[in-house]
PDB file of C-alpha atoms in Angstrom:
ATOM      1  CA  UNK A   1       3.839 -14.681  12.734  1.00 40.00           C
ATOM      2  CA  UNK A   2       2.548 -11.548  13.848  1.00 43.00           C
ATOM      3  CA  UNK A   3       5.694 -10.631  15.307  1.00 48.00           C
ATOM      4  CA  UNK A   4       8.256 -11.405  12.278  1.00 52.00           C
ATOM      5  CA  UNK A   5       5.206  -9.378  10.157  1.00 48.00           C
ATOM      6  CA  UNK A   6       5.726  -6.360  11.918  1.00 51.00           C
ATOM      7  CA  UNK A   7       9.164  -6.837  12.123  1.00 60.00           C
ATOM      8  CA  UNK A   8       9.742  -6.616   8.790  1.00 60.00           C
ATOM      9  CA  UNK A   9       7.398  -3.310   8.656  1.00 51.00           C
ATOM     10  CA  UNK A  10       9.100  -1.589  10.998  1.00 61.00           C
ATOM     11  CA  UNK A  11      12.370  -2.266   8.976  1.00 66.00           C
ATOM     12  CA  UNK A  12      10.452  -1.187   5.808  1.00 59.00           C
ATOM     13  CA  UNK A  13      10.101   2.245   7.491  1.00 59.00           C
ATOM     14  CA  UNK A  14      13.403   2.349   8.912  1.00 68.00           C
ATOM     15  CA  UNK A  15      14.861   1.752   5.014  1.00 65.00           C
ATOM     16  CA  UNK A  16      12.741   4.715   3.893  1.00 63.00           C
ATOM     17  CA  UNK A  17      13.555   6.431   6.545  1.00 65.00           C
ATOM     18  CA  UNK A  18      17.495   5.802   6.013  1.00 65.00           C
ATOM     19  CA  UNK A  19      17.181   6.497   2.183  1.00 61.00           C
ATOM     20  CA  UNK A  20      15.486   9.854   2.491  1.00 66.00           C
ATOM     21  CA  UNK A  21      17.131  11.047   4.949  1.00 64.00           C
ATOM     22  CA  UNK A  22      20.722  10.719   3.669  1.00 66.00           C
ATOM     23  CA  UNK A  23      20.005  11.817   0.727  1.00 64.00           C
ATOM     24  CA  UNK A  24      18.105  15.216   2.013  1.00 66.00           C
ATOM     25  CA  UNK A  25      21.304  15.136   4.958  1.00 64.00           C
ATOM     26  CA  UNK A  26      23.767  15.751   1.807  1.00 68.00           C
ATOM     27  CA  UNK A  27      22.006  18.801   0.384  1.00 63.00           C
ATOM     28  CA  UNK A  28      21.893  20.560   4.025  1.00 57.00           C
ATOM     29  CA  UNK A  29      25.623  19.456   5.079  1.00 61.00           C
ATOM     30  CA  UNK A  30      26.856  21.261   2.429  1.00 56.00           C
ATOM     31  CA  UNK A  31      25.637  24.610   3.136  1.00 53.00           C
ATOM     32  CA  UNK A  32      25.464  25.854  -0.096  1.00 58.00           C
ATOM     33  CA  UNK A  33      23.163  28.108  -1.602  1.00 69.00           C
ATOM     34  CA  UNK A  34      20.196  25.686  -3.636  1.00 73.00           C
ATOM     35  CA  UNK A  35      20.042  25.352  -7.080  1.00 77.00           C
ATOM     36  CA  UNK A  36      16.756  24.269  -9.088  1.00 79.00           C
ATOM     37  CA  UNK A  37      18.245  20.436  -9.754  1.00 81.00           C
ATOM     38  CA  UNK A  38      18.710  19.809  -5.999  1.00 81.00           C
ATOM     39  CA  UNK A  39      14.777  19.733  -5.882  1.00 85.00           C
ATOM     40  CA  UNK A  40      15.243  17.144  -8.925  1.00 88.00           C
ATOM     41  CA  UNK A  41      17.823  15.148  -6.104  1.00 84.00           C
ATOM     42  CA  UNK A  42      14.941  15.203  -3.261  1.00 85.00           C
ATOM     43  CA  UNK A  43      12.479  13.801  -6.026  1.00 88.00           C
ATOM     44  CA  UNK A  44      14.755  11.222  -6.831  1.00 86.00           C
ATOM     45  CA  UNK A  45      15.369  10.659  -3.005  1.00 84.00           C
ATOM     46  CA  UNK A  46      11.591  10.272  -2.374  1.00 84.00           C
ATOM     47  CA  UNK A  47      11.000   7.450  -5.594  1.00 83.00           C
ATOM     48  CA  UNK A  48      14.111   5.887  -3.846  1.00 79.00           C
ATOM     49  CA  UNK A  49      12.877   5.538  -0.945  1.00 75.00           C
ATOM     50  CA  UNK A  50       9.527   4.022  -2.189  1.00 75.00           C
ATOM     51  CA  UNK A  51       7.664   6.922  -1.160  1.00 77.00           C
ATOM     52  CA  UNK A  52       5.298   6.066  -4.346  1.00 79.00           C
ATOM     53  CA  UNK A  53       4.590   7.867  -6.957  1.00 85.00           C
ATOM     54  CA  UNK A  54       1.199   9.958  -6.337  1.00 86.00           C
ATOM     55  CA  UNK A  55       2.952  10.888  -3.095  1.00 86.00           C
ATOM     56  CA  UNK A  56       6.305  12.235  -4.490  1.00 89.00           C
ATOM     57  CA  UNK A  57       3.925  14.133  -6.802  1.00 91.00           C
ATOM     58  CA  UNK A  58       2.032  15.770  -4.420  1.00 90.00           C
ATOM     59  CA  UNK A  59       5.451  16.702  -2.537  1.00 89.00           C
ATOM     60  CA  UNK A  60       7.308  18.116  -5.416  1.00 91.00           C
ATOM     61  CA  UNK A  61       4.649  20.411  -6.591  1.00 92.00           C
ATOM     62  CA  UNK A  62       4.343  21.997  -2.874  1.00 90.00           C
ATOM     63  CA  UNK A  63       8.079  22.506  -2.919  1.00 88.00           C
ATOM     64  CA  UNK A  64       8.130  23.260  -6.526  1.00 89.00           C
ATOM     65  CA  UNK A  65       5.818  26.200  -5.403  1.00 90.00           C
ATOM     66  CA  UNK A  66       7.544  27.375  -2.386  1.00 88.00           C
ATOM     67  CA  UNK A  67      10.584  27.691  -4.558  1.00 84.00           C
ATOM     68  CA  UNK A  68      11.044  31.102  -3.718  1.00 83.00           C
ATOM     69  CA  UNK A  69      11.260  30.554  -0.145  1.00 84.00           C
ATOM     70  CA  UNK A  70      13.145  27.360  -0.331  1.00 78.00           C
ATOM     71  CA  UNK A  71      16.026  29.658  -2.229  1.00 77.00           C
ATOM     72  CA  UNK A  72      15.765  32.181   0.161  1.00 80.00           C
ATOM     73  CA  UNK A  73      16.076  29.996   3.267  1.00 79.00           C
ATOM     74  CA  UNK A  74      18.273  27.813   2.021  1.00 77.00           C
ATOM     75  CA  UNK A  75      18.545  23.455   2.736  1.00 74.00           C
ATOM     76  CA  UNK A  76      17.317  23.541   5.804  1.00 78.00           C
ATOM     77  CA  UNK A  77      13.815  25.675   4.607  1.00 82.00           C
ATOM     78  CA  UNK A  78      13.519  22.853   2.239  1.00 81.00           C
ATOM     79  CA  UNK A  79      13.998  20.184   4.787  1.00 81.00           C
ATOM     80  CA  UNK A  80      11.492  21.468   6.877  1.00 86.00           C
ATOM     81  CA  UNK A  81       8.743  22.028   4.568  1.00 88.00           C
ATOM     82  CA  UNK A  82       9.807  18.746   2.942  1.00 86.00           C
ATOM     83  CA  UNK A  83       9.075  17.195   7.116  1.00 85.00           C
ATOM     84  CA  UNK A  84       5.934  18.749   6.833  1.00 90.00           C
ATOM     85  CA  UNK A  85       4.674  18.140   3.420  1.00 88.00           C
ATOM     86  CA  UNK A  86       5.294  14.449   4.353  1.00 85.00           C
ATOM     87  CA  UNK A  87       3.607  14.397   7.300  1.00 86.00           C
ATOM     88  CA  UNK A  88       0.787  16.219   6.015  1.00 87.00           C
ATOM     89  CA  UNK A  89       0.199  13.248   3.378  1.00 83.00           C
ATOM     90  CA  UNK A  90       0.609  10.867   6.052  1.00 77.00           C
ATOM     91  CA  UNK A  91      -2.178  12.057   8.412  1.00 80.00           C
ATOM     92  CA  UNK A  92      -4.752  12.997   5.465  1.00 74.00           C
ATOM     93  CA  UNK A  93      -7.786  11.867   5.651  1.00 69.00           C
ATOM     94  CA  UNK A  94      -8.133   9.328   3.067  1.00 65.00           C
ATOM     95  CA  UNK A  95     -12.111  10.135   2.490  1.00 64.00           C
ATOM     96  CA  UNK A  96     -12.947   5.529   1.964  1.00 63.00           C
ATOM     97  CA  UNK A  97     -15.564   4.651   4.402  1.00 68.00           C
ATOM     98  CA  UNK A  98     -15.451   0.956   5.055  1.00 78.00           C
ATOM     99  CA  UNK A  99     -18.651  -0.685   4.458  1.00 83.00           C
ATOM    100  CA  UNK A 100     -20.198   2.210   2.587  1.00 81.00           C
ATOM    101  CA  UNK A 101     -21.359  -0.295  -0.214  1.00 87.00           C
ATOM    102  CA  UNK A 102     -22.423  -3.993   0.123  1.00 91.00           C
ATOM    103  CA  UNK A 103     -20.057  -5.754  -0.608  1.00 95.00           C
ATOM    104  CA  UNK A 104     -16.987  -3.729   0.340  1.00 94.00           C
ATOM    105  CA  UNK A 105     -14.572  -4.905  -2.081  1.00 95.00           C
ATOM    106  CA  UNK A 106     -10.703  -4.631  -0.894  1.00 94.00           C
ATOM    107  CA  UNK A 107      -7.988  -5.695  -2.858  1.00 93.00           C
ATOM    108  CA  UNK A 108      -4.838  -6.750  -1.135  1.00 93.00           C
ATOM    109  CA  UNK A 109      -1.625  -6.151  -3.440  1.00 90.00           C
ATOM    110  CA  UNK A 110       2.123  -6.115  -2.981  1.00 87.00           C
ATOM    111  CA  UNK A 111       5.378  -7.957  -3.836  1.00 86.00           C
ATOM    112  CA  UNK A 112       5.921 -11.546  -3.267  1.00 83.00           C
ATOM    113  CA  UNK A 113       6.348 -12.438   0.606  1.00 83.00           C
ATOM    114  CA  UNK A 114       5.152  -8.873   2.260  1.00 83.00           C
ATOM    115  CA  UNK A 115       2.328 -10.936   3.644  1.00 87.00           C
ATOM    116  CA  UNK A 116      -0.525 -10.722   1.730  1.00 91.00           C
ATOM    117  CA  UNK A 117      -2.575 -13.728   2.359  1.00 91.00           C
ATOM    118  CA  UNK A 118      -1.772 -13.262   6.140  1.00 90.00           C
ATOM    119  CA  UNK A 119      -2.962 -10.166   5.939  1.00 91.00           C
ATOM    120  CA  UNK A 120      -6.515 -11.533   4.488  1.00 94.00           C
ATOM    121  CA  UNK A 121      -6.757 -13.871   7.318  1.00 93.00           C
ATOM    122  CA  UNK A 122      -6.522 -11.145  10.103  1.00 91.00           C
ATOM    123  CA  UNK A 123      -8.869  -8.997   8.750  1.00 92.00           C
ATOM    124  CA  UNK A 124     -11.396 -11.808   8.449  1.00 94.00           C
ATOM    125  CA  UNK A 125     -10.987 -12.849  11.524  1.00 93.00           C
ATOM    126  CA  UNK A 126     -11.365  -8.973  12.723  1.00 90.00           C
ATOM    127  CA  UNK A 127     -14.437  -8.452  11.206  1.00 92.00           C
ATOM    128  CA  UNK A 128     -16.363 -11.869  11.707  1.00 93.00           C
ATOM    129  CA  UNK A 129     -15.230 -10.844  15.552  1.00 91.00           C
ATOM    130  CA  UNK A 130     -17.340  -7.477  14.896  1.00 90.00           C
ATOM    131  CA  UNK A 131     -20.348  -9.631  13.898  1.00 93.00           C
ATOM    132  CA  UNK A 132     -19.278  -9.020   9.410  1.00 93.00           C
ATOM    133  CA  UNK A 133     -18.883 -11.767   7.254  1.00 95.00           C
ATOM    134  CA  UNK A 134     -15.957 -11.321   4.494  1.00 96.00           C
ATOM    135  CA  UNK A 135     -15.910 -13.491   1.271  1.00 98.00           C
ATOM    136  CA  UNK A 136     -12.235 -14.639   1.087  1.00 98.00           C
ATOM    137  CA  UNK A 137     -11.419 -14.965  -3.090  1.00 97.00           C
ATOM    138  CA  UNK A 138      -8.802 -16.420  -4.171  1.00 96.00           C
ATOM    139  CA  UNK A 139      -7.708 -14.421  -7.641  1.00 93.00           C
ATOM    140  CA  UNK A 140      -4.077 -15.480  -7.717  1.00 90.00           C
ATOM    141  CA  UNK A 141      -4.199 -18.193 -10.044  1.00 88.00           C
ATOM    142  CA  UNK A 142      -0.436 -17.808 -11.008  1.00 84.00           C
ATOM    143  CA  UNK A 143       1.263 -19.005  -7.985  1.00 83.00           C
ATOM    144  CA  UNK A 144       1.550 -22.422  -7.011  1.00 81.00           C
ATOM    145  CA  UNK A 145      -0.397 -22.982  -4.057  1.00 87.00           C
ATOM    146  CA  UNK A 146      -1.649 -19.999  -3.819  1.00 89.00           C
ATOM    147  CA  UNK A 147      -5.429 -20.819  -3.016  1.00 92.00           C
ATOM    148  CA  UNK A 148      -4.613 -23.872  -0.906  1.00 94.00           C
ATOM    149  CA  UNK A 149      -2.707 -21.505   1.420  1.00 92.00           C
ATOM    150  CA  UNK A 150      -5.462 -18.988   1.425  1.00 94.00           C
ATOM    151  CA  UNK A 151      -8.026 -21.549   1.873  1.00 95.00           C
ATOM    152  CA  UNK A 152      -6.354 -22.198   5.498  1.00 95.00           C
ATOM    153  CA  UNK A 153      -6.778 -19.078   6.565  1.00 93.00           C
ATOM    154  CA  UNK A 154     -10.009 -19.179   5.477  1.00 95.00           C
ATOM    155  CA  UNK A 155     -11.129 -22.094   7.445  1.00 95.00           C
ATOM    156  CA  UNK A 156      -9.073 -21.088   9.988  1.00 93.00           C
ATOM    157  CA  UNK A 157     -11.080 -17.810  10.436  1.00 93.00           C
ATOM    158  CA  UNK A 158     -14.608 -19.645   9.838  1.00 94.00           C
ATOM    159  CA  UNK A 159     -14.724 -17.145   6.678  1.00 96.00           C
ATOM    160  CA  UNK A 160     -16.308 -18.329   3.222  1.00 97.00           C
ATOM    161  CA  UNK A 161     -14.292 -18.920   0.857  1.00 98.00           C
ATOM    162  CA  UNK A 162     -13.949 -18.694  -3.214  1.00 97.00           C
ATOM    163  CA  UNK A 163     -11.819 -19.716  -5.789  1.00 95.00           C
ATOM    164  CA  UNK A 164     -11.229 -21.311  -9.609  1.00 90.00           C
ATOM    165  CA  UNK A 165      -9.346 -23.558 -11.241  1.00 82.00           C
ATOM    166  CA  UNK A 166      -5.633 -22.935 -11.607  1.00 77.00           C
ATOM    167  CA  UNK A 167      -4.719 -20.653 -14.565  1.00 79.00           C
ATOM    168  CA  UNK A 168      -8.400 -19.106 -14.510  1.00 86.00           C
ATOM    169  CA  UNK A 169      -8.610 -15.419 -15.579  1.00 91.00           C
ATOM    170  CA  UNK A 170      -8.638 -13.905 -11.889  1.00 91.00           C
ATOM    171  CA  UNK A 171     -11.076 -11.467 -13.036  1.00 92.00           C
ATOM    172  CA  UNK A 172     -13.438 -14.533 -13.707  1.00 94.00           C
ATOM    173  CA  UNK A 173     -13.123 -15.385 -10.258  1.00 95.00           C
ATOM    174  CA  UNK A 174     -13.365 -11.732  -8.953  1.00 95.00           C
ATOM    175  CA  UNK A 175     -16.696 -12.151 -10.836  1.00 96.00           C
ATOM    176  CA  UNK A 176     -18.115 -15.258  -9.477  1.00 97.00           C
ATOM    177  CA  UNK A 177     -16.951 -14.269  -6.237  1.00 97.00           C
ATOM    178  CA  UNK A 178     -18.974 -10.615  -6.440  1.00 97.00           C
ATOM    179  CA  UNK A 179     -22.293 -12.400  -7.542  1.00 97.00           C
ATOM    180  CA  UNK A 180     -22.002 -15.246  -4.410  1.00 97.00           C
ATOM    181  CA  UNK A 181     -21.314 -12.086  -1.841  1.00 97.00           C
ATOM    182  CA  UNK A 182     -24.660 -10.231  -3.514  1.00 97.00           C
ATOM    183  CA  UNK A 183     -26.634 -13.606  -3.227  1.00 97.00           C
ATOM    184  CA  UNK A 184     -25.678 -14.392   0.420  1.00 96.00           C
ATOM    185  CA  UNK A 185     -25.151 -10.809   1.485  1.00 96.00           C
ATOM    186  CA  UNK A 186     -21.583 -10.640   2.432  1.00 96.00           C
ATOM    187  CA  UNK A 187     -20.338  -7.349   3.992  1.00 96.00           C
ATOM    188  CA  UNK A 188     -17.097  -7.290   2.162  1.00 96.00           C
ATOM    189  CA  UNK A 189     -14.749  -9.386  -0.456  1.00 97.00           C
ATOM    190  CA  UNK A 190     -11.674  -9.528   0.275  1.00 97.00           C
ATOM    191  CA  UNK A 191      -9.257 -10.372  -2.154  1.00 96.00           C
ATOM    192  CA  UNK A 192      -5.905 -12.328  -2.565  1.00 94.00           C
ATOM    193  CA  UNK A 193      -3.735 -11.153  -5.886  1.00 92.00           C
ATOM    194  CA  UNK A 194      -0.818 -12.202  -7.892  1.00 88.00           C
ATOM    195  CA  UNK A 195       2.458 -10.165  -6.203  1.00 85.00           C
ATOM    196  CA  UNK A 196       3.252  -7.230  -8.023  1.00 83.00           C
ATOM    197  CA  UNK A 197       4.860  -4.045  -7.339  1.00 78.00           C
ATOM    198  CA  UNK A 198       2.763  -0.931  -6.380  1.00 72.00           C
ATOM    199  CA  UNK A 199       4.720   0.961  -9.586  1.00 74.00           C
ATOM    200  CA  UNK A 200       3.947  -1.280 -12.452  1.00 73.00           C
ATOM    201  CA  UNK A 201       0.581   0.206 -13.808  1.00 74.00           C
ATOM    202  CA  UNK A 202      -0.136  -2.455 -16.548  1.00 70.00           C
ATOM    203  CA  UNK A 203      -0.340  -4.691 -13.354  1.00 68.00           C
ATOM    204  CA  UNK A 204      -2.524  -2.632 -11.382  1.00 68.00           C
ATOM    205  CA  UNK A 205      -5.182  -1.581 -13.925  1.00 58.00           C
TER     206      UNK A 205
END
């Protein structure tokens, strides 16, 4: 399990990897001076490439500000401060402390199949190892199954475990499942959702 999950990570990054670079390979191949829509290109290059949103933000306004240099030093200026821009996002400190509140709350999200629910189980099983105790709540009510197959994991792990009926609101479980952590003093919550994609905001409010 473990294996075919990081398996498929590893090809995740390769794919973004692949994307990107092509795309950023083009511009420098050509050796020809840049022009200000060849910055739209690399944008377009990072959304492909699922780079996300607040990240290809963050990017495009350091490059949109080096502009000057990037004309002056042509593709492969802007493939290097592109590198290091990238890499710079990558290693930042994200400033979340785990545990810094009781219950620590983490929502796991992502498409259908990436391995959500597996996910859960490991870090259950990592923290009741470091002497924590994680909630497991089940807030997918819209797929079949869903809580069953969380449920193992649960029991499989020795975690507690929380869910509703089918159909429920999940935020009605969410709730329930915040006031049983307070009562019993859970460290954390984590939390199984619906698959979604990281992009659709009226999903992720």
């Amino acid at each position: 399990m473990e294996d075919s999950f990081l398996g498929r990570f590893r090809k995740g990054l390769e794919r973004t990897r692949d994307i990107l670079g092509a795309d950023v390979e083009d511009l420098v191949r050509g050796r020809r001076p840049l022009k200000p829509e060849d910055l739209d290109k690399v944008e377009e290059a990072l959304i492909a490439a699922d780079f996300g949103l607040p990240a290809t933000r963050q990017a495009m306004e350091v490059l949109r500000a080096k502009s000057a240099q990037i004309w002056t030093g042509g593709a492969e200026a802007m493939r290097s401060m592109l590198r290091d821009e990238i890499r710079s996002i990558l290693t930042r400190p994200t400033g979340v402390v785990p545990f810094a509140t009781k219950p620590w709350v983490v929502f796991v999200v992502g498409v259908n199949g990436v391995g959500k629910t597996t996910t859960i189980g490991k870090l259950a099983a990592a923290w009741k190892a470091e002497g924590r105790t994680a909630l497991v709540c089940a807030a997918d009510t819209f797929r079949a199954a869903a809580a069953e197959q969380l449920e193992i994991w649960a029991r499989r792990t020795g975690a507690p475990f929380h869910r509703g009926a089918e159909g429920t609101d999940p935020s009605a479980v969410l709730t329930d499942a915040l006031r049983i952590a307070r009562s019993k003093g859970h460290d954390a919550v984590l939390v199984d959702t619906a698959g979604r994609l990281h992009t659709k905001g009226n999903l992720m409010a």
